Structure formats: structure tokens, C-alpha cells
CSV table of C-alpha atoms in Angstrom, one decimal:
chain,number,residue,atom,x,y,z
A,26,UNK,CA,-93.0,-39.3,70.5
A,27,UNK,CA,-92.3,-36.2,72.7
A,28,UNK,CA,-88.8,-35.7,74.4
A,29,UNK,CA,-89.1,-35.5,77.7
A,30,UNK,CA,-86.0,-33.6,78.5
A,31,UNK,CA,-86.7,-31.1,75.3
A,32,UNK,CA,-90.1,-31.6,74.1
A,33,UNK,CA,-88.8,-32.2,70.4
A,34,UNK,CA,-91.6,-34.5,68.8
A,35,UNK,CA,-89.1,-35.6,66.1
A,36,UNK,CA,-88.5,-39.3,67.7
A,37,UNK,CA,-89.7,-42.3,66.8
A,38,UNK,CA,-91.3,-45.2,68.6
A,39,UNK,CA,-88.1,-47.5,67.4
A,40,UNK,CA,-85.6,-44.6,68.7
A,41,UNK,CA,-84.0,-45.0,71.9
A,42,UNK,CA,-82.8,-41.1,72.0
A,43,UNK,CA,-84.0,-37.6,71.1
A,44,UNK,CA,-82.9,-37.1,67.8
A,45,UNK,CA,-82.5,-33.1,68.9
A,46,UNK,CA,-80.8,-33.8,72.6
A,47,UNK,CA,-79.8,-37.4,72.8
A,48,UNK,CA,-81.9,-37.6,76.0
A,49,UNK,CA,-83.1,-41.2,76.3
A,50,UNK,CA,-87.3,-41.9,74.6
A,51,UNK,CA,-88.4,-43.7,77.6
A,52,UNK,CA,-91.1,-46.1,76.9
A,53,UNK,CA,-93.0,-47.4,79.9
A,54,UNK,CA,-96.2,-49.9,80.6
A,55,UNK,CA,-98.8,-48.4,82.7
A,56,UNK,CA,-98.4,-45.2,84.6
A,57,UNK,CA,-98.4,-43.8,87.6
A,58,UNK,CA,-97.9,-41.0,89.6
A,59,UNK,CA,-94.5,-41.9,91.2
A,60,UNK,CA,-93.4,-42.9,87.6
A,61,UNK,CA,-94.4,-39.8,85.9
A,62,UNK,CA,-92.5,-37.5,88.7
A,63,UNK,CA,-89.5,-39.7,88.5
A,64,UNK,CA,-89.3,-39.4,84.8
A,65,UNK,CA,-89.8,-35.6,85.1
A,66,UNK,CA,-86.6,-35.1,87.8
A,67,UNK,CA,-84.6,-37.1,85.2
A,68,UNK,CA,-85.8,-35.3,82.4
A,69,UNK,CA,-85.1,-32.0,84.3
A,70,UNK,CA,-81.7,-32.7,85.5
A,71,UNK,CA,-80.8,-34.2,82.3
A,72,UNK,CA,-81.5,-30.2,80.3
A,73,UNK,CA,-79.5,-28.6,83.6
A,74,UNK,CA,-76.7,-30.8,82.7
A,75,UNK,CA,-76.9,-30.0,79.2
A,76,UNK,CA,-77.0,-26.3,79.6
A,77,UNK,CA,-75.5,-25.5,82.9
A,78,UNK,CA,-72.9,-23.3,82.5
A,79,UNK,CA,-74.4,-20.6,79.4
A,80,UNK,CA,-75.5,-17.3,79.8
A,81,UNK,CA,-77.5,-15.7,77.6
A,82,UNK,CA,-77.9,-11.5,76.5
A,83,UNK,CA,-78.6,-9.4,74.0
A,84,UNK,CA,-76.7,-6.0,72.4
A,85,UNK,CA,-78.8,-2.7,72.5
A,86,UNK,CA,-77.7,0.4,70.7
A,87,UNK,CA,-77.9,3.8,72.3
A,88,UNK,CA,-78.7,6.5,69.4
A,89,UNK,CA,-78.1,10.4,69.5
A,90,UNK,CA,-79.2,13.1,67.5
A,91,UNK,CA,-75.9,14.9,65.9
A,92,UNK,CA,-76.3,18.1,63.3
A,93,UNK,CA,-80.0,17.0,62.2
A,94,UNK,CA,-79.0,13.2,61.7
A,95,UNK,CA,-79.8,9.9,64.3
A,96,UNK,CA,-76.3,8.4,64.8
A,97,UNK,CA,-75.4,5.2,66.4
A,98,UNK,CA,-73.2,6.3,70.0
A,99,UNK,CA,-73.0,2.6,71.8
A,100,UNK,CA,-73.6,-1.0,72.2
A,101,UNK,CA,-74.3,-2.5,75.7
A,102,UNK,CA,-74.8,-5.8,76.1
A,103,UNK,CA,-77.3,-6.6,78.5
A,104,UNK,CA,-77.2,-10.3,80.0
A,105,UNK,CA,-80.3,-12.0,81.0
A,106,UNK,CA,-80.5,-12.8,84.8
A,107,UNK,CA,-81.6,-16.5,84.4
A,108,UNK,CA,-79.0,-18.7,83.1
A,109,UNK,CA,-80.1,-21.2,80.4
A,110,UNK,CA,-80.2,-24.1,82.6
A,111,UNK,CA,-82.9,-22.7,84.9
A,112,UNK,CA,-85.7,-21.7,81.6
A,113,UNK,CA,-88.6,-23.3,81.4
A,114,UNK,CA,-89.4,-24.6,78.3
A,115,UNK,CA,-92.6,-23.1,76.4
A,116,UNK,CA,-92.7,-20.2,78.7
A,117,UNK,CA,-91.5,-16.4,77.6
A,118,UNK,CA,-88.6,-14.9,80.2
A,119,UNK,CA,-89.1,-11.3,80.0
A,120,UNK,CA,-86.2,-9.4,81.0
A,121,UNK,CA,-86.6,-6.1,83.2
A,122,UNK,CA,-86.8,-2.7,81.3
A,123,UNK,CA,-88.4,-0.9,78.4
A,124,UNK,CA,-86.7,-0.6,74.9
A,125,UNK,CA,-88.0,2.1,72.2
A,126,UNK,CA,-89.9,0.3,69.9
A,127,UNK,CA,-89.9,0.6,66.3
A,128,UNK,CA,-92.6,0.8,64.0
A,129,UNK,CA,-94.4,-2.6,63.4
A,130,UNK,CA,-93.8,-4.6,60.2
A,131,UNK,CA,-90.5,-3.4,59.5
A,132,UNK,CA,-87.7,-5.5,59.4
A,133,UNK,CA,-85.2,-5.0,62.1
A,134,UNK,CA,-82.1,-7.7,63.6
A,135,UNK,CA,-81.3,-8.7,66.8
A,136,UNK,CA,-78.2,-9.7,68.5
A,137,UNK,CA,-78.5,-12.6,70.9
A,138,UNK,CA,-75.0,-13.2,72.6
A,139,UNK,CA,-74.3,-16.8,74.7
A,140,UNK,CA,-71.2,-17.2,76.6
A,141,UNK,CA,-70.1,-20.3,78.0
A,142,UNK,CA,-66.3,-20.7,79.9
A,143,UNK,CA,-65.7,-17.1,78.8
A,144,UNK,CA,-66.4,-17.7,75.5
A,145,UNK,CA,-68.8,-15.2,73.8
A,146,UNK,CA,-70.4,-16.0,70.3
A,147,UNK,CA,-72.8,-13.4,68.8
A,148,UNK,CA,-75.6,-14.5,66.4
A,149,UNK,CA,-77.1,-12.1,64.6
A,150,UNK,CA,-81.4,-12.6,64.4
A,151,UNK,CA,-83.4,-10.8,61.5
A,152,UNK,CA,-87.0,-10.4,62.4
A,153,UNK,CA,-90.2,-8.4,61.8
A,154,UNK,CA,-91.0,-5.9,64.3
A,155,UNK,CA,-94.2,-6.2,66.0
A,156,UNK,CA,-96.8,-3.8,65.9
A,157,UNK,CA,-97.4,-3.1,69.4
A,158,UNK,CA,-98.4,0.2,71.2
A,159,UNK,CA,-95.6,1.5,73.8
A,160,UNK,CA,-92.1,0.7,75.0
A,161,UNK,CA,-90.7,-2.9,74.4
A,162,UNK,CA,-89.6,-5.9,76.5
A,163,UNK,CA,-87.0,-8.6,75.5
A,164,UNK,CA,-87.5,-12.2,76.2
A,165,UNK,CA,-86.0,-15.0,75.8
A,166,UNK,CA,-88.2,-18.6,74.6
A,167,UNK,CA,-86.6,-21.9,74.9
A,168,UNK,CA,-88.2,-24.2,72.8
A,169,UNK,CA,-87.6,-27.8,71.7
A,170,UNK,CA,-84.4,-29.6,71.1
A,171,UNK,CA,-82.6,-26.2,73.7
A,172,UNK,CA,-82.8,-24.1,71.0
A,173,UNK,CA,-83.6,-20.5,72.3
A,174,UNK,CA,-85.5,-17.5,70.6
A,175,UNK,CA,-85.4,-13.9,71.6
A,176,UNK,CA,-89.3,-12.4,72.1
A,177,UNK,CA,-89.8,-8.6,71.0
A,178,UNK,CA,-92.8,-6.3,72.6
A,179,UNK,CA,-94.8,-7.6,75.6
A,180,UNK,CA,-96.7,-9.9,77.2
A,181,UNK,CA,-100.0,-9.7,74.5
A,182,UNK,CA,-98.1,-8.8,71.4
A,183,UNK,CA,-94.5,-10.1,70.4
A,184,UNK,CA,-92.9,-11.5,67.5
A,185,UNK,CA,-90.2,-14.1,67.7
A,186,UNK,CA,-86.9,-14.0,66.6
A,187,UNK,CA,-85.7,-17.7,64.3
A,188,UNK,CA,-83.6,-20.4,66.3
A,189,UNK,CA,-80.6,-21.0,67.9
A,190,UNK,CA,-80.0,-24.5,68.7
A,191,UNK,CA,-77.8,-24.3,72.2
A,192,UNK,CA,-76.1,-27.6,72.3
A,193,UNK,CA,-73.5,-27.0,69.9
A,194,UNK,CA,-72.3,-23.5,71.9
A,195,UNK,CA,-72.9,-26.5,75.3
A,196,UNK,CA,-70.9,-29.4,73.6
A,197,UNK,CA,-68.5,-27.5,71.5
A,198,UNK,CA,-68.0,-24.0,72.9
A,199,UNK,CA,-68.1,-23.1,69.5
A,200,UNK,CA,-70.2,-21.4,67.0
């Protein structure tokens, strides 16, 4: 059974809650139209709640050429302008601007950060580049159970980073 509130398909027909979010598997009898928008607005304020409050970025690292060599000069972190609560699940956010890309197939590692009540945790994200042609975007996926992915290259070719579940940086504030 799909999670409403998450769209984890890990419950059962005997659970009464999302094994992922603890939203409530609502079984009904018949269906309707007023019904299903009902149980959408529940569903929807029910992952606001849960992740209101979280911002999500990412570190990028400005390089310089120095006697011959390519050496590291900075880390910004650049913060994504939708806040957790307000992404939809399934669908890509692609953040504004163009990164250098690097040559696809080799194995690079992001840095997602998440702050929440001016906490700030970093979790570092080893991936494969994607081969793509031209500069990259940054996205961000959030997928079932609010765990979020960071998306590398553009709109028709990107690779996705592994999980991070965001209820425990909601519940706990820690990592």
C-alpha cells in the first residue's frame, strides 16, 4: 500500500502507519472525488509539518590554476531557494546556474548540507558523474519516506546522488 503523505510502498494492508513517515494508511470503501481531495490536503499538510522548518544546499568548490597545478581556493555553499516542505515529491528541483561538469563515468562526491533551527549537518554523497554534453545543473529529488537526493547534469541527462532520509535531521536535529 502506497503512503499517501510519502509515497513509500513499504506498508501493509494490516498497518495503520507508514512504516517510513508514520503518516496514517488510510483505508476507505468506495471513492469519490471529495474523498480523494480531502485525503490529498491531509496528506500534504501532514509532509509540511514534517519538514517545515529545513533548508537544504549544497558546497561548490572554486579551483585556480597556481604554478602549472589546479588548486582548490574556496567552498560556497549555495542554499536551494525552496525549502523542504514546499518539494514535490517525484519531481526534480533544478536550482539556477551552471556548474563545470566533469567527465562522465568518473566517480566524484557531493556535499548536500540541511539546516534546521540553525543547525547545519553536512552529508557527504559519492556518485558517478554523468556523461552529459555542457555546463551542469544541481537538483534536488525528494522521494519516498522524505528522503532527498541531489540530481547532477540537466533536464535529459542526470545521475542521482544515494539517500538522505530527512526525518531524523526534522525529529532530532541531529545527524
Amino acid at each position: 500500500m502506497n503512503c499517501l503523505a510519502c509515497g513509500s510502498d513499504e506498508g501493509e494492508a494490516a498497518m495503520s502507519r507508514c512504516p517510513r513517515c508514520g503518516f496514517p494508511l488510510i483505508h476507505t470503501v468506495g471513492e469519490s472525488e471529495d474523498q480523494e481531495r480531502t485525503l490529498e490536503k491531509m496528506a500534504e499538510e501532514y509532509r509540511r509539518k514534517k519538514l517545515d522548518g529545513l533548508s537544504l544546499g549544497f558546497l561548490t568548490y572554486r579551483h585556480e590554476l597556481r604554478e602549472g597545478r589546479l588548486v582548490q581556493c574556496g567552498i560556497q555553499e549555495v542554499t536551494f531557494p525552496v525549502p523542504a516542505s514546499e518539494l514535490s515529491p517525484g519531481e526534480i528541483f533544478w536550482q539556477e546556474g551552471k556548474f563545470a561538469r566533469i567527465r562522465g563515468g568518473k566517480e566524484i562526491t557531493l556535499t548536500l548540507v540541511v539546516r534546521k533551527d540553525g543547525a547545519r549537518r553536512k552529508t557527504h554523497l559519492p556518485m558517478c558523474a554523468p556523461g552529459t554534453d555542457g555546463f551542469w545543473k544541481v537538483g534536488l529529488l525528494l522521494g519516498p519516506g522524505f528522503a532527498v537526493r541531489l540530481a547532477v547534469g540537466d533536464e535529459t541527462a542526470y545521475r542521482c546522488s544515494g539517500e538522505v532520509p530527512l526525518l531524523r535531521f526534522a525529529m532530532s536535529g541531529e545527524e
